[in-house]
mmCIF file with all atom_site columns, C-alpha atoms in Angstrom:
data_model
loop_
_atom_site.group_PDB
_atom_site.id
_atom_site.type_symbol
_atom_site.label_atom_id
_atom_site.label_alt_id
_atom_site.label_comp_id
_atom_site.label_asym_id
_atom_site.label_entity_id
_atom_site.label_seq_id
_atom_site.pdbx_PDB_ins_code
_atom_site.Cartn_x
_atom_site.Cartn_y
_atom_site.Cartn_z
_atom_site.occupancy
_atom_site.B_iso_or_equiv
_atom_site.pdbx_formal_charge
_atom_site.auth_seq_id
_atom_site.auth_comp_id
_atom_site.auth_asym_id
_atom_site.auth_atom_id
_atom_site.pdbx_PDB_model_num
ATOM 1   C CA . UNK A 1 1   ? 79.319  65.293  68.023  1.00 67.00 ? 1   UNK A CA 1
ATOM 2   C CA . UNK A 1 2   ? 77.334  66.355  71.455  1.00 73.00 ? 2   UNK A CA 1
ATOM 3   C CA . UNK A 1 3   ? 78.486  62.154  72.582  1.00 79.00 ? 3   UNK A CA 1
ATOM 4   C CA . UNK A 1 4   ? 82.014  63.325  71.311  1.00 82.00 ? 4   UNK A CA 1
ATOM 5   C CA . UNK A 1 5   ? 81.971  65.468  73.329  1.00 85.00 ? 5   UNK A CA 1
ATOM 6   C CA . UNK A 1 6   ? 80.803  64.415  76.878  1.00 86.00 ? 6   UNK A CA 1
ATOM 7   C CA . UNK A 1 7   ? 83.201  61.551  76.363  1.00 88.00 ? 7   UNK A CA 1
ATOM 8   C CA . UNK A 1 8   ? 85.997  63.790  76.227  1.00 88.00 ? 8   UNK A CA 1
ATOM 9   C CA . UNK A 1 9   ? 85.013  65.910  78.976  1.00 89.00 ? 9   UNK A CA 1
ATOM 10  C CA . UNK A 1 10  ? 84.505  62.919  81.260  1.00 89.00 ? 10  UNK A CA 1
ATOM 11  C CA . UNK A 1 11  ? 88.685  61.477  80.110  1.00 90.00 ? 11  UNK A CA 1
ATOM 12  C CA . UNK A 1 12  ? 89.749  65.259  80.442  1.00 91.00 ? 12  UNK A CA 1
ATOM 13  C CA . UNK A 1 13  ? 87.843  66.000  84.417  1.00 90.00 ? 13  UNK A CA 1
ATOM 14  C CA . UNK A 1 14  ? 89.804  62.502  85.318  1.00 91.00 ? 14  UNK A CA 1
ATOM 15  C CA . UNK A 1 15  ? 93.502  63.887  83.781  1.00 90.00 ? 15  UNK A CA 1
ATOM 16  C CA . UNK A 1 16  ? 92.408  67.108  85.906  1.00 91.00 ? 16  UNK A CA 1
ATOM 17  C CA . UNK A 1 17  ? 91.526  66.268  89.504  1.00 88.00 ? 17  UNK A CA 1
ATOM 18  C CA . UNK A 1 18  ? 90.330  62.899  91.241  1.00 87.00 ? 18  UNK A CA 1
ATOM 19  C CA . UNK A 1 19  ? 87.250  64.490  92.517  1.00 89.00 ? 19  UNK A CA 1
ATOM 20  C CA . UNK A 1 20  ? 85.358  65.623  89.555  1.00 90.00 ? 20  UNK A CA 1
ATOM 21  C CA . UNK A 1 21  ? 81.638  65.695  88.895  1.00 89.00 ? 21  UNK A CA 1
ATOM 22  C CA . UNK A 1 22  ? 80.862  65.967  84.819  1.00 91.00 ? 22  UNK A CA 1
ATOM 23  C CA . UNK A 1 23  ? 77.456  67.016  84.408  1.00 89.00 ? 23  UNK A CA 1
ATOM 24  C CA . UNK A 1 24  ? 75.377  68.602  80.651  1.00 88.00 ? 24  UNK A CA 1
ATOM 25  C CA . UNK A 1 25  ? 73.893  71.953  81.735  1.00 85.00 ? 25  UNK A CA 1
ATOM 26  C CA . UNK A 1 26  ? 70.599  73.468  79.830  1.00 84.00 ? 26  UNK A CA 1
ATOM 27  C CA . UNK A 1 27  ? 72.707  75.046  76.697  1.00 83.00 ? 27  UNK A CA 1
ATOM 28  C CA . UNK A 1 28  ? 74.264  71.340  76.378  1.00 83.00 ? 28  UNK A CA 1
ATOM 29  C CA . UNK A 1 29  ? 77.339  72.897  77.536  1.00 90.00 ? 29  UNK A CA 1
ATOM 30  C CA . UNK A 1 30  ? 79.219  70.192  79.036  1.00 91.00 ? 30  UNK A CA 1
ATOM 31  C CA . UNK A 1 31  ? 80.960  70.695  82.806  1.00 91.00 ? 31  UNK A CA 1
ATOM 32  C CA . UNK A 1 32  ? 83.477  69.728  85.079  1.00 92.00 ? 32  UNK A CA 1
ATOM 33  C CA . UNK A 1 33  ? 83.307  70.995  88.306  1.00 91.00 ? 33  UNK A CA 1
ATOM 34  C CA . UNK A 1 34  ? 86.098  70.389  90.834  1.00 89.00 ? 34  UNK A CA 1
ATOM 35  C CA . UNK A 1 35  ? 84.416  71.719  93.911  1.00 87.00 ? 35  UNK A CA 1
ATOM 36  C CA . UNK A 1 36  ? 87.909  71.309  95.810  1.00 89.00 ? 36  UNK A CA 1
ATOM 37  C CA . UNK A 1 37  ? 89.758  73.361  93.662  1.00 89.00 ? 37  UNK A CA 1
ATOM 38  C CA . UNK A 1 38  ? 86.612  75.757  93.832  1.00 90.00 ? 38  UNK A CA 1
ATOM 39  C CA . UNK A 1 39  ? 86.856  75.971  89.516  1.00 91.00 ? 39  UNK A CA 1
ATOM 40  C CA . UNK A 1 40  ? 85.005  74.582  86.691  1.00 91.00 ? 40  UNK A CA 1
ATOM 41  C CA . UNK A 1 41  ? 85.957  73.718  82.620  1.00 93.00 ? 41  UNK A CA 1
ATOM 42  C CA . UNK A 1 42  ? 83.657  74.489  80.195  1.00 92.00 ? 42  UNK A CA 1
ATOM 43  C CA . UNK A 1 43  ? 83.384  72.519  76.916  1.00 92.00 ? 43  UNK A CA 1
ATOM 44  C CA . UNK A 1 44  ? 81.060  73.302  73.964  1.00 90.00 ? 44  UNK A CA 1
ATOM 45  C CA . UNK A 1 45  ? 81.159  73.512  70.595  1.00 85.00 ? 45  UNK A CA 1
ATOM 46  C CA . UNK A 1 46  ? 83.193  76.079  68.531  1.00 74.00 ? 46  UNK A CA 1
ATOM 47  C CA . UNK A 1 47  ? 82.875  77.694  65.043  1.00 72.00 ? 47  UNK A CA 1
ATOM 48  C CA . UNK A 1 48  ? 84.500  74.622  63.124  1.00 71.00 ? 48  UNK A CA 1
ATOM 49  C CA . UNK A 1 49  ? 83.672  71.032  63.151  1.00 78.00 ? 49  UNK A CA 1
ATOM 50  C CA . UNK A 1 50  ? 87.057  70.030  64.597  1.00 82.00 ? 50  UNK A CA 1
ATOM 51  C CA . UNK A 1 51  ? 86.468  72.479  67.687  1.00 88.00 ? 51  UNK A CA 1
ATOM 52  C CA . UNK A 1 52  ? 85.780  72.852  71.187  1.00 90.00 ? 52  UNK A CA 1
ATOM 53  C CA . UNK A 1 53  ? 85.213  75.900  72.093  1.00 91.00 ? 53  UNK A CA 1
ATOM 54  C CA . UNK A 1 54  ? 86.691  76.074  76.693  1.00 92.00 ? 54  UNK A CA 1
ATOM 55  C CA . UNK A 1 55  ? 85.542  78.453  79.090  1.00 92.00 ? 55  UNK A CA 1
ATOM 56  C CA . UNK A 1 56  ? 87.344  78.207  82.509  1.00 92.00 ? 56  UNK A CA 1
ATOM 57  C CA . UNK A 1 57  ? 86.083  80.294  85.921  1.00 91.00 ? 57  UNK A CA 1
ATOM 58  C CA . UNK A 1 58  ? 85.345  80.635  89.719  1.00 90.00 ? 58  UNK A CA 1
ATOM 59  C CA . UNK A 1 59  ? 83.318  78.567  91.540  1.00 88.00 ? 59  UNK A CA 1
ATOM 60  C CA . UNK A 1 60  ? 82.265  80.803  94.333  1.00 87.00 ? 60  UNK A CA 1
ATOM 61  C CA . UNK A 1 61  ? 81.146  80.330  98.587  1.00 85.00 ? 61  UNK A CA 1
ATOM 62  C CA . UNK A 1 62  ? 77.840  78.727  98.534  1.00 83.00 ? 62  UNK A CA 1
ATOM 63  C CA . UNK A 1 63  ? 78.687  76.872  94.693  1.00 80.00 ? 63  UNK A CA 1
ATOM 64  C CA . UNK A 1 64  ? 77.267  79.118  92.703  1.00 82.00 ? 64  UNK A CA 1
ATOM 65  C CA . UNK A 1 65  ? 80.261  79.300  90.027  1.00 84.00 ? 65  UNK A CA 1
ATOM 66  C CA . UNK A 1 66  ? 81.112  82.282  88.540  1.00 82.00 ? 66  UNK A CA 1
ATOM 67  C CA . UNK A 1 67  ? 80.968  84.774  85.166  1.00 83.00 ? 67  UNK A CA 1
ATOM 68  C CA . UNK A 1 68  ? 84.120  82.844  82.845  1.00 84.00 ? 68  UNK A CA 1
ATOM 69  C CA . UNK A 1 69  ? 87.104  84.334  83.024  1.00 85.00 ? 69  UNK A CA 1
ATOM 70  C CA . UNK A 1 70  ? 89.098  82.669  80.123  1.00 90.00 ? 70  UNK A CA 1
ATOM 71  C CA . UNK A 1 71  ? 88.564  81.604  77.349  1.00 91.00 ? 71  UNK A CA 1
ATOM 72  C CA . UNK A 1 72  ? 89.306  79.539  74.317  1.00 90.00 ? 72  UNK A CA 1
ATOM 73  C CA . UNK A 1 73  ? 89.549  77.111  71.268  1.00 91.00 ? 73  UNK A CA 1
ATOM 74  C CA . UNK A 1 74  ? 91.355  74.188  70.434  1.00 89.00 ? 74  UNK A CA 1
ATOM 75  C CA . UNK A 1 75  ? 91.470  71.624  68.158  1.00 88.00 ? 75  UNK A CA 1
ATOM 76  C CA . UNK A 1 76  ? 89.696  68.329  69.592  1.00 85.00 ? 76  UNK A CA 1
ATOM 77  C CA . UNK A 1 77  ? 91.293  66.002  67.404  1.00 84.00 ? 77  UNK A CA 1
ATOM 78  C CA . UNK A 1 78  ? 94.353  66.910  69.157  1.00 84.00 ? 78  UNK A CA 1
ATOM 79  C CA . UNK A 1 79  ? 93.110  64.686  71.829  1.00 86.00 ? 79  UNK A CA 1
ATOM 80  C CA . UNK A 1 80  ? 92.625  64.674  76.053  1.00 88.00 ? 80  UNK A CA 1
ATOM 81  C CA . UNK A 1 81  ? 96.351  65.508  77.102  1.00 90.00 ? 81  UNK A CA 1
ATOM 82  C CA . UNK A 1 82  ? 95.994  68.974  74.486  1.00 91.00 ? 82  UNK A CA 1
ATOM 83  C CA . UNK A 1 83  ? 93.277  69.253  75.706  1.00 91.00 ? 83  UNK A CA 1
ATOM 84  C CA . UNK A 1 84  ? 94.350  69.235  79.526  1.00 92.00 ? 84  UNK A CA 1
ATOM 85  C CA . UNK A 1 85  ? 97.370  71.938  78.608  1.00 92.00 ? 85  UNK A CA 1
ATOM 86  C CA . UNK A 1 86  ? 95.142  74.775  77.360  1.00 92.00 ? 86  UNK A CA 1
ATOM 87  C CA . UNK A 1 87  ? 92.519  74.178  79.762  1.00 92.00 ? 87  UNK A CA 1
ATOM 88  C CA . UNK A 1 88  ? 95.530  74.120  83.234  1.00 92.00 ? 88  UNK A CA 1
ATOM 89  C CA . UNK A 1 89  ? 96.639  77.034  80.753  1.00 92.00 ? 89  UNK A CA 1
ATOM 90  C CA . UNK A 1 90  ? 92.575  78.994  81.851  1.00 92.00 ? 90  UNK A CA 1
ATOM 91  C CA . UNK A 1 91  ? 92.972  77.254  85.597  1.00 89.00 ? 91  UNK A CA 1
ATOM 92  C CA . UNK A 1 92  ? 96.070  78.358  86.433  1.00 89.00 ? 92  UNK A CA 1
ATOM 93  C CA . UNK A 1 93  ? 94.239  82.404  85.118  1.00 88.00 ? 93  UNK A CA 1
ATOM 94  C CA . UNK A 1 94  ? 91.975  82.025  86.824  1.00 84.00 ? 94  UNK A CA 1
ATOM 95  C CA . UNK A 1 95  ? 93.796  81.099  89.799  1.00 75.00 ? 95  UNK A CA 1
ATOM 96  C CA . UNK A 1 96  ? 92.692  84.720  92.399  1.00 69.00 ? 96  UNK A CA 1
ATOM 97  C CA . UNK A 1 97  ? 96.099  87.131  92.122  1.00 58.00 ? 97  UNK A CA 1
ATOM 98  C CA . UNK A 1 98  ? 98.274  87.758  95.368  1.00 56.00 ? 98  UNK A CA 1
ATOM 99  C CA . UNK A 1 99  ? 96.270  90.137  97.801  1.00 47.00 ? 99  UNK A CA 1
ATOM 100 C CA . UNK A 1 100 ? 96.409  93.875  98.259  1.00 44.00 ? 100 UNK A CA 1
ATOM 101 C CA . UNK A 1 101 ? 98.726  93.975  102.326 1.00 49.00 ? 101 UNK A CA 1
ATOM 102 C CA . UNK A 1 102 ? 97.132  94.813  104.650 1.00 47.00 ? 102 UNK A CA 1
ATOM 103 C CA . UNK A 1 103 ? 97.989  98.624  105.571 1.00 47.00 ? 103 UNK A CA 1
ATOM 104 C CA . UNK A 1 104 ? 100.579 98.185  109.060 1.00 49.00 ? 104 UNK A CA 1
ATOM 105 C CA . UNK A 1 105 ? 98.624  99.621  112.815 1.00 49.00 ? 105 UNK A CA 1
ATOM 106 C CA . UNK A 1 106 ? 101.301 101.910 114.397 1.00 50.00 ? 106 UNK A CA 1
ATOM 107 C CA . UNK A 1 107 ? 100.109 103.380 117.484 1.00 50.00 ? 107 UNK A CA 1
ATOM 108 C CA . UNK A 1 108 ? 96.006  102.718 116.887 1.00 50.00 ? 108 UNK A CA 1
ATOM 109 C CA . UNK A 1 109 ? 97.273  104.876 114.230 1.00 49.00 ? 109 UNK A CA 1
ATOM 110 C CA . UNK A 1 110 ? 96.400  103.371 109.802 1.00 49.00 ? 110 UNK A CA 1
ATOM 111 C CA . UNK A 1 111 ? 99.429  104.632 107.580 1.00 49.00 ? 111 UNK A CA 1
ATOM 112 C CA . UNK A 1 112 ? 103.672 105.134 107.569 1.00 50.00 ? 112 UNK A CA 1
ATOM 113 C CA . UNK A 1 113 ? 105.458 105.801 110.335 1.00 55.00 ? 113 UNK A CA 1
ATOM 114 C CA . UNK A 1 114 ? 107.070 109.163 111.385 1.00 54.00 ? 114 UNK A CA 1
ATOM 115 C CA . UNK A 1 115 ? 106.052 112.439 112.027 1.00 57.00 ? 115 UNK A CA 1
ATOM 116 C CA . UNK A 1 116 ? 101.737 113.196 111.383 1.00 64.00 ? 116 UNK A CA 1
ATOM 117 C CA . UNK A 1 117 ? 101.723 116.783 111.046 1.00 70.00 ? 117 UNK A CA 1
ATOM 118 C CA . UNK A 1 118 ? 103.533 118.340 107.772 1.00 77.00 ? 118 UNK A CA 1
ATOM 119 C CA . UNK A 1 119 ? 105.005 122.373 108.006 1.00 81.00 ? 119 UNK A CA 1
ATOM 120 C CA . UNK A 1 120 ? 102.492 122.703 105.797 1.00 82.00 ? 120 UNK A CA 1
ATOM 121 C CA . UNK A 1 121 ? 99.639  121.817 107.996 1.00 84.00 ? 121 UNK A CA 1
ATOM 122 C CA . UNK A 1 122 ? 101.589 123.840 110.173 1.00 85.00 ? 122 UNK A CA 1
ATOM 123 C CA . UNK A 1 123 ? 101.494 127.044 108.522 1.00 87.00 ? 123 UNK A CA 1
ATOM 124 C CA . UNK A 1 124 ? 98.422  126.722 107.922 1.00 89.00 ? 124 UNK A CA 1
ATOM 125 C CA . UNK A 1 125 ? 97.274  126.379 111.771 1.00 90.00 ? 125 UNK A CA 1
ATOM 126 C CA . UNK A 1 126 ? 99.084  129.618 112.473 1.00 91.00 ? 126 UNK A CA 1
ATOM 127 C CA . UNK A 1 127 ? 97.632  131.275 109.171 1.00 92.00 ? 127 UNK A CA 1
ATOM 128 C CA . UNK A 1 128 ? 94.293  130.904 110.337 1.00 92.00 ? 128 UNK A CA 1
ATOM 129 C CA . UNK A 1 129 ? 95.152  131.299 114.183 1.00 93.00 ? 129 UNK A CA 1
ATOM 130 C CA . UNK A 1 130 ? 96.953  135.189 113.567 1.00 92.00 ? 130 UNK A CA 1
ATOM 131 C CA . UNK A 1 131 ? 93.238  135.694 111.032 1.00 92.00 ? 131 UNK A CA 1
ATOM 132 C CA . UNK A 1 132 ? 91.516  134.758 113.984 1.00 91.00 ? 132 UNK A CA 1
ATOM 133 C CA . UNK A 1 133 ? 93.214  136.945 117.063 1.00 90.00 ? 133 UNK A CA 1
ATOM 134 C CA . UNK A 1 134 ? 93.884  139.961 114.491 1.00 91.00 ? 134 UNK A CA 1
ATOM 135 C CA . UNK A 1 135 ? 89.239  139.296 114.739 1.00 88.00 ? 135 UNK A CA 1
ATOM 136 C CA . UNK A 1 136 ? 89.454  139.203 117.972 1.00 90.00 ? 136 UNK A CA 1
ATOM 137 C CA . UNK A 1 137 ? 91.924  141.954 118.080 1.00 89.00 ? 137 UNK A CA 1
ATOM 138 C CA . UNK A 1 138 ? 90.063  144.478 116.516 1.00 89.00 ? 138 UNK A CA 1
ATOM 139 C CA . UNK A 1 139 ? 86.631  143.439 117.635 1.00 87.00 ? 139 UNK A CA 1
ATOM 140 C CA . UNK A 1 140 ? 87.665  144.144 121.401 1.00 84.00 ? 140 UNK A CA 1
ATOM 141 C CA . UNK A 1 141 ? 88.371  147.940 121.141 1.00 74.00 ? 141 UNK A CA 1
#
């Protein structure tokens, strides 16, 4: 089974990426690395005789691999085309999502435009000034 898995991974790597590295890790899992796309795929034997566990993840800065972001179990006898379709779906799920837009700078401040002090804030300021004024008036007598 491991020889068949290695052979399938080599065929799959050629279908997925022009540039790739295929190797077996310490646990016997076959890994396909696409450093130019910063993704990896691993194939390991699944629960059944004809099943293979496919995992996909990203390659981080410095070349280390991040833990798998998604996985699926598929049939090995389905052929390279079926396996490639599963891998492409998993790889698309590992792609980073759209990043949040950067905050807009206006006048040296972050946030929305418009008035900076609301009516409630002015009411608090007036109350505090009134209390301080009352204290000073009463203590000055």
